[in-house]
PDB file of C-alpha atoms in Angstrom:
ATOM      1  CA  MET W   1     126.139-256.633-107.402  1.00  0.00           C
ATOM      2  CA  ASP W   2     128.713-257.620-104.818  1.00  0.00           C
ATOM      3  CA  GLY W   3     128.610-260.759-102.696  1.00  0.00           C
ATOM      4  CA  ARG W   4     128.648-261.030 -98.911  1.00  0.00           C
ATOM      5  CA  ALA W   5     128.194-264.760 -98.450  1.00  0.00           C
ATOM      6  CA  ARG W   6     130.533-266.670 -96.118  1.00  0.00           C
ATOM      7  CA  GLU W   7     128.877-270.100 -96.109  1.00  0.00           C
ATOM      8  CA  ARG W   8     130.303-273.287 -97.587  1.00  0.00           C
ATOM      9  CA  ILE W   9     131.083-273.411-101.273  1.00  0.00           C
ATOM     10  CA  GLU W  10     128.707-275.450-103.437  1.00  0.00           C
ATOM     11  CA  LEU W  11     130.085-277.664-106.194  1.00  0.00           C
ATOM     12  CA  ARG W  12     127.538-278.004-108.980  1.00  0.00           C
ATOM     13  CA  THR W  13     126.852-281.064-111.136  1.00  0.00           C
ATOM     14  CA  ARG W  14     126.814-280.918-114.943  1.00  0.00           C
ATOM     15  CA  ASP W  15     123.016-280.851-114.867  1.00  0.00           C
ATOM     16  CA  GLU W  16     122.987-278.003-112.368  1.00  0.00           C
ATOM     17  CA  ILE W  17     125.488-276.018-114.422  1.00  0.00           C
ATOM     18  CA  ALA W  18     123.251-276.562-117.444  1.00  0.00           C
ATOM     19  CA  ARG W  19     120.361-275.035-115.488  1.00  0.00           C
ATOM     20  CA  ILE W  20     122.493-272.046-114.516  1.00  0.00           C
ATOM     21  CA  ARG W  21     123.528-271.720-118.166  1.00  0.00           C
ATOM     22  CA  GLU W  22     119.882-271.361-119.213  1.00  0.00           C
ATOM     23  CA  ALA W  23     119.465-268.428-116.828  1.00  0.00           C
ATOM     24  CA  CYS W  24     122.723-266.967-118.114  1.00  0.00           C
ATOM     25  CA  LEU W  25     121.541-267.184-121.717  1.00  0.00           C
ATOM     26  CA  VAL W  26     118.557-265.020-120.809  1.00  0.00           C
ATOM     27  CA  VAL W  27     120.898-262.494-119.189  1.00  0.00           C
ATOM     28  CA  HIS W  28     123.134-262.468-122.270  1.00  0.00           C
ATOM     29  CA  ASP W  29     120.241-261.927-124.663  1.00  0.00           C
ATOM     30  CA  VAL W  30     118.706-259.154-122.569  1.00  0.00           C
ATOM     31  CA  LEU W  31     122.061-257.393-122.252  1.00  0.00           C
ATOM     32  CA  ASP W  32     122.450-257.533-126.036  1.00  0.00           C
ATOM     33  CA  GLU W  33     119.133-255.697-126.377  1.00  0.00           C
ATOM     34  CA  LEU W  34     120.005-253.204-123.660  1.00  0.00           C
ATOM     35  CA  ALA W  35     123.379-252.406-125.230  1.00  0.00           C
ATOM     36  CA  ALA W  36     121.690-251.711-128.558  1.00  0.00           C
ATOM     37  CA  ALA W  37     119.060-249.531-126.855  1.00  0.00           C
ATOM     38  CA  ALA W  38     121.569-247.417-124.891  1.00  0.00           C
ATOM     39  CA  VAL W  39     121.522-244.443-127.250  1.00  0.00           C
ATOM     40  CA  PRO W  40     121.349-240.673-126.717  1.00  0.00           C
ATOM     41  CA  GLY W  41     117.921-239.548-125.486  1.00  0.00           C
ATOM     42  CA  VAL W  42     116.968-242.799-123.763  1.00  0.00           C
ATOM     43  CA  THR W  43     116.330-242.637-120.023  1.00  0.00           C
ATOM     44  CA  THR W  44     117.765-245.160-117.621  1.00  0.00           C
ATOM     45  CA  ALA W  45     114.174-245.939-116.595  1.00  0.00           C
ATOM     46  CA  ASP W  46     113.445-246.871-120.228  1.00  0.00           C
ATOM     47  CA  LEU W  47     116.270-249.414-120.094  1.00  0.00           C
ATOM     48  CA  ASP W  48     115.044-250.787-116.786  1.00  0.00           C
ATOM     49  CA  ARG W  49     111.575-251.397-118.224  1.00  0.00           C
ATOM     50  CA  LEU W  50     113.082-253.063-121.270  1.00  0.00           C
ATOM     51  CA  ALA W  51     115.181-255.396-119.108  1.00  0.00           C
ATOM     52  CA  ARG W  52     112.216-256.429-116.972  1.00  0.00           C
ATOM     53  CA  THR W  53     109.932-256.997-119.958  1.00  0.00           C
ATOM     54  CA  ARG W  54     112.458-258.970-121.991  1.00  0.00           C
ATOM     55  CA  ALA W  55     113.376-261.201-119.043  1.00  0.00           C
ATOM     56  CA  ARG W  56     109.744-262.037-118.385  1.00  0.00           C
ATOM     57  CA  ASP W  57     109.164-262.655-122.091  1.00  0.00           C
ATOM     58  CA  ARG W  58     111.715-265.461-121.703  1.00  0.00           C
ATOM     59  CA  GLY W  59     110.091-266.907-118.588  1.00  0.00           C
ATOM     60  CA  ALA W  60     112.601-265.466-116.114  1.00  0.00           C
ATOM     61  CA  GLU W  61     112.319-262.949-113.286  1.00  0.00           C
ATOM     62  CA  PRO W  62     114.759-260.072-112.664  1.00  0.00           C
ATOM     63  CA  ALA W  63     117.056-261.118-109.834  1.00  0.00           C
ATOM     64  CA  PHE W  64     117.789-257.649-108.490  1.00  0.00           C
ATOM     65  CA  LEU W  65     114.228-256.354-108.130  1.00  0.00           C
ATOM     66  CA  GLY W  66     113.525-256.178-104.394  1.00  0.00           C
ATOM     67  CA  TYR W  67     116.878-257.746-103.473  1.00  0.00           C
ATOM     68  CA  HIS W  68     117.716-256.238-100.074  1.00  0.00           C
ATOM     69  CA  GLY W  69     115.203-253.539-101.048  1.00  0.00           C
ATOM     70  CA  TYR W  70     116.753-252.605-104.401  1.00  0.00           C
ATOM     71  CA  PRO W  71     113.950-250.784-106.267  1.00  0.00           C
ATOM     72  CA  ALA W  72     114.648-251.744-109.906  1.00  0.00           C
ATOM     73  CA  SER W  73     115.380-254.680-112.207  1.00  0.00           C
ATOM     74  CA  LEU W  74     118.613-253.324-113.667  1.00  0.00           C
ATOM     75  CA  CYS W  75     121.616-251.555-112.159  1.00  0.00           C
ATOM     76  CA  ILE W  76     122.589-248.696-114.491  1.00  0.00           C
ATOM     77  CA  SER W  77     125.767-246.791-113.670  1.00  0.00           C
ATOM     78  CA  VAL W  78     126.729-243.794-115.815  1.00  0.00           C
ATOM     79  CA  ASN W  79     130.222-242.283-116.162  1.00  0.00           C
ATOM     80  CA  GLU W  80     131.607-241.804-112.614  1.00  0.00           C
ATOM     81  CA  GLU W  81     129.029-244.193-111.147  1.00  0.00           C
ATOM     82  CA  VAL W  82     130.741-247.484-110.314  1.00  0.00           C
ATOM     83  CA  VAL W  83     127.882-249.884-109.545  1.00  0.00           C
ATOM     84  CA  HIS W  84     124.295-250.080-108.292  1.00  0.00           C
ATOM     85  CA  GLY W  85     123.023-246.964-110.044  1.00  0.00           C
ATOM     86  CA  ILE W  86     119.224-246.749-109.725  1.00  0.00           C
ATOM     87  CA  PRO W  87     117.302-246.168-112.978  1.00  0.00           C
ATOM     88  CA  SER W  88     115.412-242.880-113.192  1.00  0.00           C
ATOM     89  CA  GLU W  89     112.987-241.145-115.535  1.00  0.00           C
ATOM     90  CA  GLY W  90     115.115-238.031-115.111  1.00  0.00           C
ATOM     91  CA  ARG W  91     118.445-239.569-116.110  1.00  0.00           C
ATOM     92  CA  VAL W  92     118.782-239.188-119.869  1.00  0.00           C
ATOM     93  CA  LEU W  93     121.736-240.779-121.661  1.00  0.00           C
ATOM     94  CA  ARG W  94     123.817-238.343-123.667  1.00  0.00           C
ATOM     95  CA  GLU W  95     126.343-238.665-126.475  1.00  0.00           C
ATOM     96  CA  GLY W  96     129.735-239.481-124.967  1.00  0.00           C
ATOM     97  CA  ASP W  97     128.453-241.187-121.807  1.00  0.00           C
ATOM     98  CA  ILE W  98     129.566-244.652-120.809  1.00  0.00           C
ATOM     99  CA  VAL W  99     126.903-246.729-119.100  1.00  0.00           C
ATOM    100  CA  GLY W 100     127.322-249.842-116.988  1.00  0.00           C
ATOM    101  CA  LEU W 101     124.487-252.354-117.436  1.00  0.00           C
ATOM    102  CA  ASP W 102     124.432-254.936-114.625  1.00  0.00           C
ATOM    103  CA  PHE W 103     121.637-257.510-114.881  1.00  0.00           C
ATOM    104  CA  GLY W 104     120.672-260.834-113.381  1.00  0.00           C
ATOM    105  CA  VAL W 105     117.736-263.217-113.580  1.00  0.00           C
ATOM    106  CA  VAL W 106     116.350-266.248-111.834  1.00  0.00           C
ATOM    107  CA  LEU W 107     114.968-269.011-114.060  1.00  0.00           C
ATOM    108  CA  GLY W 108     113.595-272.225-112.608  1.00  0.00           C
ATOM    109  CA  GLY W 109     115.276-271.475-109.288  1.00  0.00           C
ATOM    110  CA  TRP W 110     118.745-270.839-110.781  1.00  0.00           C
ATOM    111  CA  PHE W 111     120.516-267.488-111.129  1.00  0.00           C
ATOM    112  CA  GLY W 112     122.624-265.852-113.830  1.00  0.00           C
ATOM    113  CA  ASP W 113     124.462-262.521-113.588  1.00  0.00           C
ATOM    114  CA  SER W 114     126.480-260.395-116.014  1.00  0.00           C
ATOM    115  CA  ALA W 115     127.480-256.799-116.694  1.00  0.00           C
ATOM    116  CA  ARG W 116     128.857-254.689-119.517  1.00  0.00           C
ATOM    117  CA  THR W 117     129.846-251.060-119.792  1.00  0.00           C
ATOM    118  CA  VAL W 118     128.938-249.680-123.202  1.00  0.00           C
ATOM    119  CA  PRO W 119     129.521-246.390-125.019  1.00  0.00           C
ATOM    120  CA  VAL W 120     126.607-244.073-125.772  1.00  0.00           C
ATOM    121  CA  GLY W 121     127.265-242.835-129.293  1.00  0.00           C
ATOM    122  CA  ARG W 122     130.815-241.622-129.830  1.00  0.00           C
ATOM    123  CA  VAL W 123     132.900-241.467-126.661  1.00  0.00           C
ATOM    124  CA  SER W 124     136.303-240.048-125.812  1.00  0.00           C
ATOM    125  CA  ALA W 125     139.551-241.893-126.427  1.00  0.00           C
ATOM    126  CA  GLU W 126     140.016-241.941-122.640  1.00  0.00           C
ATOM    127  CA  ALA W 127     136.692-243.721-122.162  1.00  0.00           C
ATOM    128  CA  THR W 128     137.442-246.184-124.956  1.00  0.00           C
ATOM    129  CA  ARG W 129     140.784-247.126-123.395  1.00  0.00           C
ATOM    130  CA  LEU W 130     139.155-247.667-119.997  1.00  0.00           C
ATOM    131  CA  LEU W 131     136.490-249.930-121.474  1.00  0.00           C
ATOM    132  CA  GLU W 132     139.058-251.960-123.391  1.00  0.00           C
ATOM    133  CA  ALA W 133     141.321-252.339-120.348  1.00  0.00           C
ATOM    134  CA  THR W 134     138.491-253.422-118.065  1.00  0.00           C
ATOM    135  CA  ARG W 135     137.127-255.906-120.612  1.00  0.00           C
ATOM    136  CA  GLU W 136     140.608-257.335-121.074  1.00  0.00           C
ATOM    137  CA  SER W 137     141.088-257.631-117.300  1.00  0.00           C
ATOM    138  CA  LEU W 138     137.968-259.777-117.129  1.00  0.00           C
ATOM    139  CA  ARG W 139     139.243-261.965-119.951  1.00  0.00           C
ATOM    140  CA  ARG W 140     142.512-262.500-118.094  1.00  0.00           C
ATOM    141  CA  ALA W 141     140.760-263.240-114.805  1.00  0.00           C
ATOM    142  CA  ILE W 142     138.589-265.834-116.535  1.00  0.00           C
ATOM    143  CA  ALA W 143     141.652-267.429-118.139  1.00  0.00           C
ATOM    144  CA  ALA W 144     143.102-267.831-114.620  1.00  0.00           C
ATOM    145  CA  ALA W 145     139.976-269.640-113.357  1.00  0.00           C
ATOM    146  CA  VAL W 146     141.365-273.164-113.694  1.00  0.00           C
ATOM    147  CA  PRO W 147     141.127-276.205-111.415  1.00  0.00           C
ATOM    148  CA  GLU W 148     143.655-276.125-108.565  1.00  0.00           C
ATOM    149  CA  GLY W 149     144.198-272.423-109.107  1.00  0.00           C
ATOM    150  CA  ARG W 150     143.317-269.938-106.389  1.00  0.00           C
ATOM    151  CA  VAL W 151     140.807-267.130-106.112  1.00  0.00           C
ATOM    152  CA  GLY W 152     143.736-264.755-105.576  1.00  0.00           C
ATOM    153  CA  ASP W 153     144.964-265.602-109.079  1.00  0.00           C
ATOM    154  CA  LEU W 154     141.900-263.923-110.561  1.00  0.00           C
ATOM    155  CA  GLY W 155     142.310-260.644-108.712  1.00  0.00           C
ATOM    156  CA  ALA W 156     146.046-260.639-109.396  1.00  0.00           C
ATOM    157  CA  ALA W 157     145.287-261.002-113.120  1.00  0.00           C
ATOM    158  CA  VAL W 158     142.967-257.993-113.014  1.00  0.00           C
ATOM    159  CA  GLN W 159     145.529-255.847-111.228  1.00  0.00           C
ATOM    160  CA  ALA W 160     148.361-256.889-113.534  1.00  0.00           C
ATOM    161  CA  CYS W 161     146.260-255.865-116.515  1.00  0.00           C
ATOM    162  CA  VAL W 162     144.974-252.457-115.466  1.00  0.00           C
ATOM    163  CA  GLU W 163     147.333-250.974-112.894  1.00  0.00           C
ATOM    164  CA  PRO W 164     150.326-250.637-115.257  1.00  0.00           C
ATOM    165  CA  GLN W 165     148.024-248.551-117.456  1.00  0.00           C
ATOM    166  CA  GLY W 166     147.421-246.102-114.608  1.00  0.00           C
ATOM    167  CA  TYR W 167     143.978-247.391-113.628  1.00  0.00           C
ATOM    168  CA  SER W 168     142.836-248.547-110.199  1.00  0.00           C
ATOM    169  CA  VAL W 169     140.811-251.531-109.051  1.00  0.00           C
ATOM    170  CA  VAL W 170     137.789-250.953-106.831  1.00  0.00           C
ATOM    171  CA  ARG W 171     138.121-252.878-103.563  1.00  0.00           C
ATOM    172  CA  ASP W 172     134.782-252.077-101.934  1.00  0.00           C
ATOM    173  CA  PHE W 173     132.838-254.525-104.114  1.00  0.00           C
ATOM    174  CA  VAL W 174     133.710-258.052-105.167  1.00  0.00           C
ATOM    175  CA  GLY W 175     132.526-260.925-107.298  1.00  0.00           C
ATOM    176  CA  HIS W 176     130.845-263.979-105.822  1.00  0.00           C
ATOM    177  CA  GLY W 177     129.662-267.514-106.182  1.00  0.00           C
ATOM    178  CA  ILE W 178     126.254-267.967-107.790  1.00  0.00           C
ATOM    179  CA  GLY W 179     123.712-270.740-108.249  1.00  0.00           C
ATOM    180  CA  ARG W 180     120.601-271.291-106.191  1.00  0.00           C
ATOM    181  CA  ARG W 181     121.085-267.793-104.822  1.00  0.00           C
ATOM    182  CA  LEU W 182     122.347-264.619-106.422  1.00  0.00           C
ATOM    183  CA  HIS W 183     125.248-264.348-103.987  1.00  0.00           C
ATOM    184  CA  GLU W 184     126.955-267.447-102.665  1.00  0.00           C
ATOM    185  CA  ALA W 185     130.435-268.289-101.389  1.00  0.00           C
ATOM    186  CA  PRO W 186     133.189-267.612-102.176  1.00  0.00           C
ATOM    187  CA  GLN W 187     133.808-263.920-102.522  1.00  0.00           C
ATOM    188  CA  VAL W 188     135.921-263.143-105.591  1.00  0.00           C
ATOM    189  CA  PRO W 189     137.940-259.939-105.108  1.00  0.00           C
ATOM    190  CA  ASN W 190     139.270-258.092-108.143  1.00  0.00           C
ATOM    191  CA  PHE W 191     142.617-257.695-106.403  1.00  0.00           C
ATOM    192  CA  GLY W 192     144.865-260.249-104.752  1.00  0.00           C
ATOM    193  CA  THR W 193     148.046-262.258-104.640  1.00  0.00           C
ATOM    194  CA  ARG W 194     148.702-265.209-106.907  1.00  0.00           C
ATOM    195  CA  GLY W 195     148.578-268.510-105.036  1.00  0.00           C
ATOM    196  CA  SER W 196     146.384-267.133-102.245  1.00  0.00           C
ATOM    197  CA  GLY W 197     142.758-267.648-101.326  1.00  0.00           C
ATOM    198  CA  VAL W 198     140.250-270.420-101.907  1.00  0.00           C
ATOM    199  CA  VAL W 199     141.310-273.314-104.159  1.00  0.00           C
ATOM    200  CA  LEU W 200     139.302-273.478-107.395  1.00  0.00           C
ATOM    201  CA  ARG W 201     137.510-276.807-107.900  1.00  0.00           C
ATOM    202  CA  PRO W 202     135.482-278.210-110.796  1.00  0.00           C
ATOM    203  CA  GLY W 203     131.811-277.493-110.137  1.00  0.00           C
ATOM    204  CA  MET W 204     132.355-274.025-108.703  1.00  0.00           C
ATOM    205  CA  VAL W 205     130.368-271.295-110.446  1.00  0.00           C
ATOM    206  CA  LEU W 206     131.622-267.740-110.024  1.00  0.00           C
ATOM    207  CA  ALA W 207     130.459-264.275-111.027  1.00  0.00           C
ATOM    208  CA  ILE W 208     133.739-262.546-111.881  1.00  0.00           C
ATOM    209  CA  GLU W 209     133.297-258.776-112.154  1.00  0.00           C
ATOM    210  CA  PRO W 210     136.183-256.312-112.247  1.00  0.00           C
ATOM    211  CA  MET W 211     135.329-252.673-111.580  1.00  0.00           C
ATOM    212  CA  VAL W 212     138.067-250.329-112.725  1.00  0.00           C
ATOM    213  CA  ASN W 213     138.442-246.578-112.212  1.00  0.00           C
ATOM    214  CA  ALA W 214     140.311-244.166-114.442  1.00  0.00           C
ATOM    215  CA  GLY W 215     141.435-242.347-111.289  1.00  0.00           C
ATOM    216  CA  GLY W 216     141.773-243.434-107.673  1.00  0.00           C
ATOM    217  CA  ARG W 217     140.173-246.565-106.267  1.00  0.00           C
ATOM    218  CA  ALA W 218     138.138-244.834-103.541  1.00  0.00           C
ATOM    219  CA  VAL W 219     134.352-244.853-103.904  1.00  0.00           C
ATOM    220  CA  GLU W 220     131.482-243.178-102.104  1.00  0.00           C
ATOM    221  CA  THR W 221     127.818-244.137-101.795  1.00  0.00           C
ATOM    222  CA  LEU W 222     125.201-241.516-102.618  1.00  0.00           C
ATOM    223  CA  GLU W 223     122.266-240.601-100.399  1.00  0.00           C
ATOM    224  CA  ASP W 224     120.014-243.104-102.158  1.00  0.00           C
ATOM    225  CA  GLY W 225     121.960-245.776-100.263  1.00  0.00           C
ATOM    226  CA  TRP W 226     122.831-247.702-103.435  1.00  0.00           C
ATOM    227  CA  THR W 227     124.676-245.734-106.108  1.00  0.00           C
ATOM    228  CA  ALA W 228     128.447-245.978-105.676  1.00  0.00           C
ATOM    229  CA  VAL W 229     130.545-243.296-107.386  1.00  0.00           C
ATOM    230  CA  THR W 230     134.250-242.638-107.730  1.00  0.00           C
ATOM    231  CA  ALA W 231     135.396-240.305-104.957  1.00  0.00           C
ATOM    232  CA  ASP W 232     137.425-238.216-107.413  1.00  0.00           C
ATOM    233  CA  GLY W 233     134.762-238.047-110.125  1.00  0.00           C
ATOM    234  CA  SER W 234     136.771-240.141-112.579  1.00  0.00           C
ATOM    235  CA  LEU W 235     135.174-242.551-115.045  1.00  0.00           C
ATOM    236  CA  SER W 236     134.530-246.141-113.996  1.00  0.00           C
ATOM    237  CA  ALA W 237     133.867-249.340-115.970  1.00  0.00           C
ATOM    238  CA  HIS W 238     132.405-252.709-114.949  1.00  0.00           C
ATOM    239  CA  PHE W 239     132.358-256.028-116.805  1.00  0.00           C
ATOM    240  CA  GLU W 240     131.071-259.335-115.449  1.00  0.00           C
ATOM    241  CA  HIS W 241     130.556-262.932-116.539  1.00  0.00           C
ATOM    242  CA  THR W 242     129.194-265.993-114.782  1.00  0.00           C
ATOM    243  CA  VAL W 243     131.844-268.697-115.147  1.00  0.00           C
ATOM    244  CA  ALA W 244     131.816-272.420-114.344  1.00  0.00           C
ATOM    245  CA  ILE W 245     135.065-274.104-113.334  1.00  0.00           C
ATOM    246  CA  THR W 246     135.289-277.411-115.230  1.00  0.00           C
ATOM    247  CA  GLU W 247     137.906-280.160-115.537  1.00  0.00           C
ATOM    248  CA  ASP W 248     138.789-278.626-118.901  1.00  0.00           C
ATOM    249  CA  GLY W 249     139.072-275.066-117.600  1.00  0.00           C
ATOM    250  CA  PRO W 250     136.702-272.100-117.358  1.00  0.00           C
ATOM    251  CA  GLU W 251     133.369-272.121-119.202  1.00  0.00           C
ATOM    252  CA  VAL W 252     131.750-268.717-119.622  1.00  0.00           C
ATOM    253  CA  LEU W 253     128.023-269.237-119.173  1.00  0.00           C
ATOM    254  CA  THR W 254     126.953-265.677-120.079  1.00  0.00           C
ATOM    255  CA  LEU W 255     128.539-265.641-123.529  1.00  0.00           C
ATOM    256  CA  GLY W 256     125.441-266.809-125.356  1.00  0.00           C
ATOM    257  CA  ARG W 257     125.357-270.145-127.137  1.00  0.00           C
ATOM    258  CA  VAL W 258     129.120-270.559-127.271  1.00  0.00           C
ATOM    259  CA  GLY W 259     131.211-273.486-126.089  1.00  0.00           C
ATOM    260  CA  PRO W 260     133.838-273.592-123.336  1.00  0.00           C
ATOM    261  CA  GLY W 261     136.626-271.045-123.308  1.00  0.00           C
ATOM    262  CA  GLY W 262     138.031-268.048-121.591  1.00  0.00           C
ATOM    263  CA  GLY W 263     136.920-265.355-123.990  1.00  0.00           C
ATOM    264  CA  SER W 264     134.631-262.579-122.821  1.00  0.00           C
ATOM    265  CA  ARG W 265     132.420-260.004-124.333  1.00  0.00           C
TER     266      ARG W 265
END
């Protein structure tokens, strides 16, 4: 989900980052299960129930459920849906779909947030290229998340990765800080100019989440008030990690039990 916060930026201690990491590990594990379960014939409501159950099995609560009135635990966006797709008993995944799985939890008062777009069975070469480009754009944005860098460096890295390939970056939704609340300052756009924006400091924790369209960047919101779709009906992909800025560089907290580094799933 996108962030709207404009308050001061919190710098987290090592202990606080460790608490956020525990929430992020739950998110990672649940997303692993969801990705494996996203097969032809499954409904998006099935995946939503699985996400809620698995989070609670681990002692966490879904972060999205009831957030500003959102009616589900998981955002599930299929094909031309960009973000915030609402799960439904009537939406059945089919061979060749791509499905964005955006999930967050709160554990002990700390939040974690991550997203992946995964193929359902065998997908087209076009869809595969879009997924690979969007995943790579996240990896490059994370690599740019270094102390004394700028927030604009992250968005510039996303654009430099995907736009030469003919894709467009969604500008209506952005990443965000995260910690005691799901959305904190600063906003983290997926577009920007290198050397611009907020200075990155050790202790900042960011949800970095490029959303990339195969066609134009324009999006529209459906009548449900949540589901955002590409205006031209083109495919869209979304990848997200929660990342801590440390003295040694970026640490991806939603990678599972892996040490510091800029790699992304």
